[in-house]
CSV table of C-alpha atoms and ligand atoms in Angstrom, one decimal:
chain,number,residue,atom,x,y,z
A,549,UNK,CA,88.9,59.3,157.3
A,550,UNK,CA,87.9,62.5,159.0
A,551,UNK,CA,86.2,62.0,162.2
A,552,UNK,CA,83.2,63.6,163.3
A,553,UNK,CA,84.4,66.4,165.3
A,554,UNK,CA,86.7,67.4,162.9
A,555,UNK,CA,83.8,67.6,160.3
A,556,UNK,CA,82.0,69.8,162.2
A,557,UNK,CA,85.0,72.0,162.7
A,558,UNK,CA,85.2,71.8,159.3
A,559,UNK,CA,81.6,72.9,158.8
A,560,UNK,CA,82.1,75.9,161.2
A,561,UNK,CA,85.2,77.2,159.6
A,562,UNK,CA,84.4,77.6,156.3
A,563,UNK,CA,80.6,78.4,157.5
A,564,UNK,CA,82.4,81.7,158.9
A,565,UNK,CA,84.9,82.6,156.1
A,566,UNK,CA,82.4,82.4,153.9
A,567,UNK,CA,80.5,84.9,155.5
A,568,UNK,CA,83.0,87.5,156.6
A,569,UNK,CA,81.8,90.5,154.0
A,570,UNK,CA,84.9,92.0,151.3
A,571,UNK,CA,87.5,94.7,153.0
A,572,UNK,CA,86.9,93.4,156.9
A,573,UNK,CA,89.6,93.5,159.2
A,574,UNK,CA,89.1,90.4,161.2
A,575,UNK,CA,90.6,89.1,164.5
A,576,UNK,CA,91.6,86.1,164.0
A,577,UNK,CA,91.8,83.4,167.0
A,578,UNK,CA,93.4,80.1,167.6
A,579,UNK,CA,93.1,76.4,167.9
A,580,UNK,CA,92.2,73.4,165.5
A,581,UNK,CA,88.9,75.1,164.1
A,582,UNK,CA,90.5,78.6,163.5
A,583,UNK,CA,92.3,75.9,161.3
A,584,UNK,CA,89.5,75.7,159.0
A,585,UNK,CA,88.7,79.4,159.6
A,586,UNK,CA,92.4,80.2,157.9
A,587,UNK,CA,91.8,77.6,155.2
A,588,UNK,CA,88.7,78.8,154.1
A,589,UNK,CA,89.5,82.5,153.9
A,590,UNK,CA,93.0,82.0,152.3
A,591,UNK,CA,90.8,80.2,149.2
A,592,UNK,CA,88.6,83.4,149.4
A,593,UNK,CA,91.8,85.8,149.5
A,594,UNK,CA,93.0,83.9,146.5
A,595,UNK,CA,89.9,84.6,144.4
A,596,UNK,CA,89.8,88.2,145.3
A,597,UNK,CA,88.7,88.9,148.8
A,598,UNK,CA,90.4,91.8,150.5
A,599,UNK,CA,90.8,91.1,154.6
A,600,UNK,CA,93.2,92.1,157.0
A,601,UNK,CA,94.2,89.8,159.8
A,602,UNK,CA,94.7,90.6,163.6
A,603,UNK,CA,96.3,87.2,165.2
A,604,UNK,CA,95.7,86.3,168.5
A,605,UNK,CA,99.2,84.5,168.8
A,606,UNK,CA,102.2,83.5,167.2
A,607,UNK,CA,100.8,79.7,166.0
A,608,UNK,CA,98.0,82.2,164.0
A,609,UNK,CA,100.0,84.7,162.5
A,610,UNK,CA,102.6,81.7,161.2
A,611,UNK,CA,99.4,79.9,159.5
A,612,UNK,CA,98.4,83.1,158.0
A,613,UNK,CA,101.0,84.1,156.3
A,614,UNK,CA,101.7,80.9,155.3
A,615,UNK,CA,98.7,80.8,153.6
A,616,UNK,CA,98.8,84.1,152.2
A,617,UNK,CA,96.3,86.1,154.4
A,618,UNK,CA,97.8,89.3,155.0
A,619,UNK,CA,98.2,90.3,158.7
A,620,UNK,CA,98.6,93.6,161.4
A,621,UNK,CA,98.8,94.1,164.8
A,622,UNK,CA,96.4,96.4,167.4
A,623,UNK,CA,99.1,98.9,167.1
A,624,UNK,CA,98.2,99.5,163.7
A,625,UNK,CA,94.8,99.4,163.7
A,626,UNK,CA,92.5,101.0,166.0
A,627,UNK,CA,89.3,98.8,165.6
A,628,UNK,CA,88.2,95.5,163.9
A,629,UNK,CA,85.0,94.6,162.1
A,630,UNK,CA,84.8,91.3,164.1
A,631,UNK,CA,87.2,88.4,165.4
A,632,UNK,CA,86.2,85.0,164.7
A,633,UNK,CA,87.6,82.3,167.5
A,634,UNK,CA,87.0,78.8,168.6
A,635,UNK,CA,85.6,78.0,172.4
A,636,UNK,CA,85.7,75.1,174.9
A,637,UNK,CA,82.6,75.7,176.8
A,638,UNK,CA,79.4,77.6,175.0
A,639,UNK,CA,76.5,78.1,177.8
A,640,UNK,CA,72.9,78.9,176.9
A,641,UNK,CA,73.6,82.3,177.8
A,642,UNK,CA,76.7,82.4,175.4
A,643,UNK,CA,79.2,83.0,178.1
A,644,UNK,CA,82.4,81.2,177.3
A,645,UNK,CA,85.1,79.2,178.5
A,646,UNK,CA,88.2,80.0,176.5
A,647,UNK,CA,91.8,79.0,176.7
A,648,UNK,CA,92.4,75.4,175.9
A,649,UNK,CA,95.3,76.5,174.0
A,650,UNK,CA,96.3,79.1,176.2
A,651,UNK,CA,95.9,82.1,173.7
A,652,UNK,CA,93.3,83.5,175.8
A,653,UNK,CA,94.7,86.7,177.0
A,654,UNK,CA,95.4,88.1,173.3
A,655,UNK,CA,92.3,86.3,172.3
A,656,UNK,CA,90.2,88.4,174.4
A,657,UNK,CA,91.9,91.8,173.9
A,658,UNK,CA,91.1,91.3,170.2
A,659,UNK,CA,87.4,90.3,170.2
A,660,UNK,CA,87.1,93.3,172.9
A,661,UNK,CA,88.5,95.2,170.1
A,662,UNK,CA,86.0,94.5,167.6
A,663,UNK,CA,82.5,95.0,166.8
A,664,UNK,CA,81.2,91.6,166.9
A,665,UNK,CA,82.4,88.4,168.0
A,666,UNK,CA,82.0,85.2,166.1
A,667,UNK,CA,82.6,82.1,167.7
A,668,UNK,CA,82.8,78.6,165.8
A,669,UNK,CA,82.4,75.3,167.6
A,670,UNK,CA,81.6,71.8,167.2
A,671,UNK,CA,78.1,70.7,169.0
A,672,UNK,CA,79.9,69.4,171.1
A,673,UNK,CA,80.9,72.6,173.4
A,674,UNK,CA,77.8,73.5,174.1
A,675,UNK,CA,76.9,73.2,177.6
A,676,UNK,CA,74.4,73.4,180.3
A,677,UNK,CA,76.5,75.4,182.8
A,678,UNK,CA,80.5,76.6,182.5
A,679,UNK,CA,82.7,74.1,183.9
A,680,UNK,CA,80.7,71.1,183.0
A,681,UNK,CA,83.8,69.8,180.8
A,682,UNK,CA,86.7,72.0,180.8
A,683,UNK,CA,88.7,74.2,183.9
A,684,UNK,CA,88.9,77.5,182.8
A,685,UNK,CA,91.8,78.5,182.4
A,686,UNK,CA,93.6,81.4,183.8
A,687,UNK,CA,96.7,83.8,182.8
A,688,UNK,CA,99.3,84.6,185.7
A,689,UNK,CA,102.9,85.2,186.1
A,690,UNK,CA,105.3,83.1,186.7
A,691,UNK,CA,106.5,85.2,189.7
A,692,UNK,CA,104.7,84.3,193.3
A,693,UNK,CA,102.4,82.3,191.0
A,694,UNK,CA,101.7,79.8,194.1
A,695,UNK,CA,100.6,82.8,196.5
A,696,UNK,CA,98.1,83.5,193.0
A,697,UNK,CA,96.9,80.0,193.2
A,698,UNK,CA,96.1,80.3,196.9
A,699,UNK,CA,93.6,83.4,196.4
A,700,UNK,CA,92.2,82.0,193.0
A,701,UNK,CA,91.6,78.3,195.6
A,702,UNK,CA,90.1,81.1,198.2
A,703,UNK,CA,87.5,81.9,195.6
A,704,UNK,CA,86.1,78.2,195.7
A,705,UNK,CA,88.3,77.7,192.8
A,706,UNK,CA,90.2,74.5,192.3
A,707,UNK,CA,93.3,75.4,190.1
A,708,UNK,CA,96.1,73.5,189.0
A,709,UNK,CA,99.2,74.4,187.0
A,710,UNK,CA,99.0,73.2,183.5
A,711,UNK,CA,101.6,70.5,182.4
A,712,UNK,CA,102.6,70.1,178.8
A,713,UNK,CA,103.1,66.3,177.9
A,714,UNK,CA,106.7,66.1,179.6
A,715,UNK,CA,105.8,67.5,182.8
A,716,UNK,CA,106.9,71.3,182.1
A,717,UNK,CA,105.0,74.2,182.8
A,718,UNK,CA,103.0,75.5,179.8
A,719,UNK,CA,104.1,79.0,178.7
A,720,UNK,CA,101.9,81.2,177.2
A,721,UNK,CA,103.0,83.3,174.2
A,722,UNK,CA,103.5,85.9,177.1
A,723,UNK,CA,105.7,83.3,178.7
A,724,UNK,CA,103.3,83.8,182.0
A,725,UNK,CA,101.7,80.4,183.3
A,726,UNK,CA,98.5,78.8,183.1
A,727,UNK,CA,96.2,77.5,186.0
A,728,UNK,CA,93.3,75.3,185.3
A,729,UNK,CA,90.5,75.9,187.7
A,730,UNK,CA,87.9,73.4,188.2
A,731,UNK,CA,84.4,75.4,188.7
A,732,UNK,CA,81.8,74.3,191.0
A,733,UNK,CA,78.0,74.5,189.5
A,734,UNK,CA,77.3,77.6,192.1
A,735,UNK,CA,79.9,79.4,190.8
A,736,UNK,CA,78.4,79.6,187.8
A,737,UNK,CA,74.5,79.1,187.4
A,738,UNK,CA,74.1,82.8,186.5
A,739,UNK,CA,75.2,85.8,184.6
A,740,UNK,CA,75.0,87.8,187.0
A,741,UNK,CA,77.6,85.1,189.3
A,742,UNK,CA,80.0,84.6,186.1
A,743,UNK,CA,80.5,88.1,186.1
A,744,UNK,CA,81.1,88.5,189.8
A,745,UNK,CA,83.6,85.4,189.5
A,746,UNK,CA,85.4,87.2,186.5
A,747,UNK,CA,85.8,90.3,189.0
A,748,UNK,CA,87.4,88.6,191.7
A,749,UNK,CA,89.6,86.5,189.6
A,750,UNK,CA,91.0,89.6,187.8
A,751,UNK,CA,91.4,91.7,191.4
A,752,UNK,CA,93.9,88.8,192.7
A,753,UNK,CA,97.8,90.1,192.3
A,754,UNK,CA,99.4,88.1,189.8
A,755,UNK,CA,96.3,87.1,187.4
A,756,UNK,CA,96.9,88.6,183.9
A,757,UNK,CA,93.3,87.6,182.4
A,758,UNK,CA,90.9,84.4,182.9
A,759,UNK,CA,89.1,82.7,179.7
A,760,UNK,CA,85.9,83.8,181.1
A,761,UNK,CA,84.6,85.7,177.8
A,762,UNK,CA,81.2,87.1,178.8
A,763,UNK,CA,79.1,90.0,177.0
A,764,UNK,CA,80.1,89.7,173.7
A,765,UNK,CA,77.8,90.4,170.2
A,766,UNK,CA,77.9,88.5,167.4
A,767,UNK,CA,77.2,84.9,166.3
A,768,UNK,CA,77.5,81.4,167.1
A,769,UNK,CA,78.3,79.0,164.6
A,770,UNK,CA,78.2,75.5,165.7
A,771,UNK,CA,78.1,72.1,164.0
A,772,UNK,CA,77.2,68.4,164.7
A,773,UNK,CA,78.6,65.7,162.8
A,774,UNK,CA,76.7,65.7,159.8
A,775,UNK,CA,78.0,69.4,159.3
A,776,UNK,CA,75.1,70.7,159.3
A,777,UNK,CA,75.9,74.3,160.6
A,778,UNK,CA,73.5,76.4,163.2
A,779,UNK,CA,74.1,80.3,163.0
A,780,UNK,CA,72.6,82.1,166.4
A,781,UNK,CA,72.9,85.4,167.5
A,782,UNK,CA,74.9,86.1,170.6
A,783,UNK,CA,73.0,88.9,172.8
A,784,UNK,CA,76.2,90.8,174.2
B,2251,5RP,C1,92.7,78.8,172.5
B,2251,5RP,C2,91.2,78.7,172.5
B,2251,5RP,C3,90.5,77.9,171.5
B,2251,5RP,O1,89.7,78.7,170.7
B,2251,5RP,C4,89.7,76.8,172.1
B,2251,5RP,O2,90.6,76.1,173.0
B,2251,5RP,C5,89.1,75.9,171.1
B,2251,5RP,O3,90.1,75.2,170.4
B,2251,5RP,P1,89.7,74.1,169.3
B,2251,5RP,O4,89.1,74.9,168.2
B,2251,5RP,O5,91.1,73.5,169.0
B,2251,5RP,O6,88.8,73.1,169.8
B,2251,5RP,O7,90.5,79.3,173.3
B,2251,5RP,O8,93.2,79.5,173.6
């Protein structure tokens, strides 16, 4: 039986593939609700909608083509209509915590190249302040990568190196690294703070890109367990 969770991700993705309008070219994101996301638009590609995807890494593009959604790259195509992308942290504010499955660095460079930004999560994501639940993550190379922990830890980080279940290093799909950093509440109680924390994170020699996502417009589409699905407006 399908839990909960999954429901709601459920709800979510096919709350958003219904929605995206005929001819968009969409940015398409990554993780277990994108899942739905794919699903849903490949039934709506099948009965006639015209879309062109953008993936934000290779897991993506495999499902889409797989399910007959017909992809390009940013080298191609200059600007999208939106991206649509799962989160693990949502705060009132709707900055964002992205990264669980270490796609963020492509993730962000394609919602930054579109004109809105729609992000689908279960109820559960939704938090009072980033870092509640989840580190955020953070892209760096693999090169000096423990002189790139010590300045993100100087920060009043706490970063560790993500392990995949056998102990190895996760790679990203740049083959770079991943740290985790724990945030502390003070780090993060503003706007105006997350943005200065986004700064000095990306000044530090050796840091590719953080999941901080912060600014964007579009929409939030999020879900509880009855699938009952909440669209709100994200500011930017
Ligand atoms: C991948 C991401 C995902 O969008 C985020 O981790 C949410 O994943 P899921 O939909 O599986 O809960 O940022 O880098």
């Amino acid at each position: 039986m399908e839990s909960g969770v999954e429901n709601a991700k459920r709800a979510v993705g096919r709350a958003a593939a219904a929605d995206v309008p005929d001819g968009s070219r969409i940015g398409l994101g990554t993780g277990s609700t994108v899942e739905h996301l794919l699903i849903g638009l490949s039934e709506r590609v099948r009965e006639g909608l015209k879309v062109l995807g953008v993936s934000t890494s290779e897991t993506t593009e495999n499902r889409a083509r797989e399910l007959g959604i017909e992809t390009s790259t940013l080298d191609r195509i200059d600007r999208l209509d939106l991206a649509i992308d799962g989160a693990d942290e949502i705060d009132p504010r709707g900055a964002m915590i992205k990264g669980g499955g270490a796609a963020m660095t492509r993730e962000k460079i394609v919602a930054r190249a579109a004109a809105e930004f729609w992000v689908i999560a279960d109820q559960k994501k939704l938090v009072d302040h980033l870092g509640q639940t989840h580190p955020l993550p953070i892209e760096v190379l693999p090169f000096g990568w423990r002189q790139t922990l010590a300045g993100l830890a100087d920060l009043g980080l706490r970063p560790d190196l993500r392990l995949d279940d056998h102990g190895n290093p996760v790679r990203t799909d740049q083959e770079n690294l991943v740290l985790d950093a724990a945030l502390d509440a003070d780090l993060t109680n503003t706007l105006e703070s997350l943005r200065t924390l986004d700064r000095q994170i990306l000044a530090i020699a050796g840091v590719v890109e953080s999941g901080l996502f912060l600014d964007f417009r579009g929409r939030v589409y999020t879900a509880g367990h009855d699938g009952d699905v909440d669209r709100r407006n994200l500011a930017g």
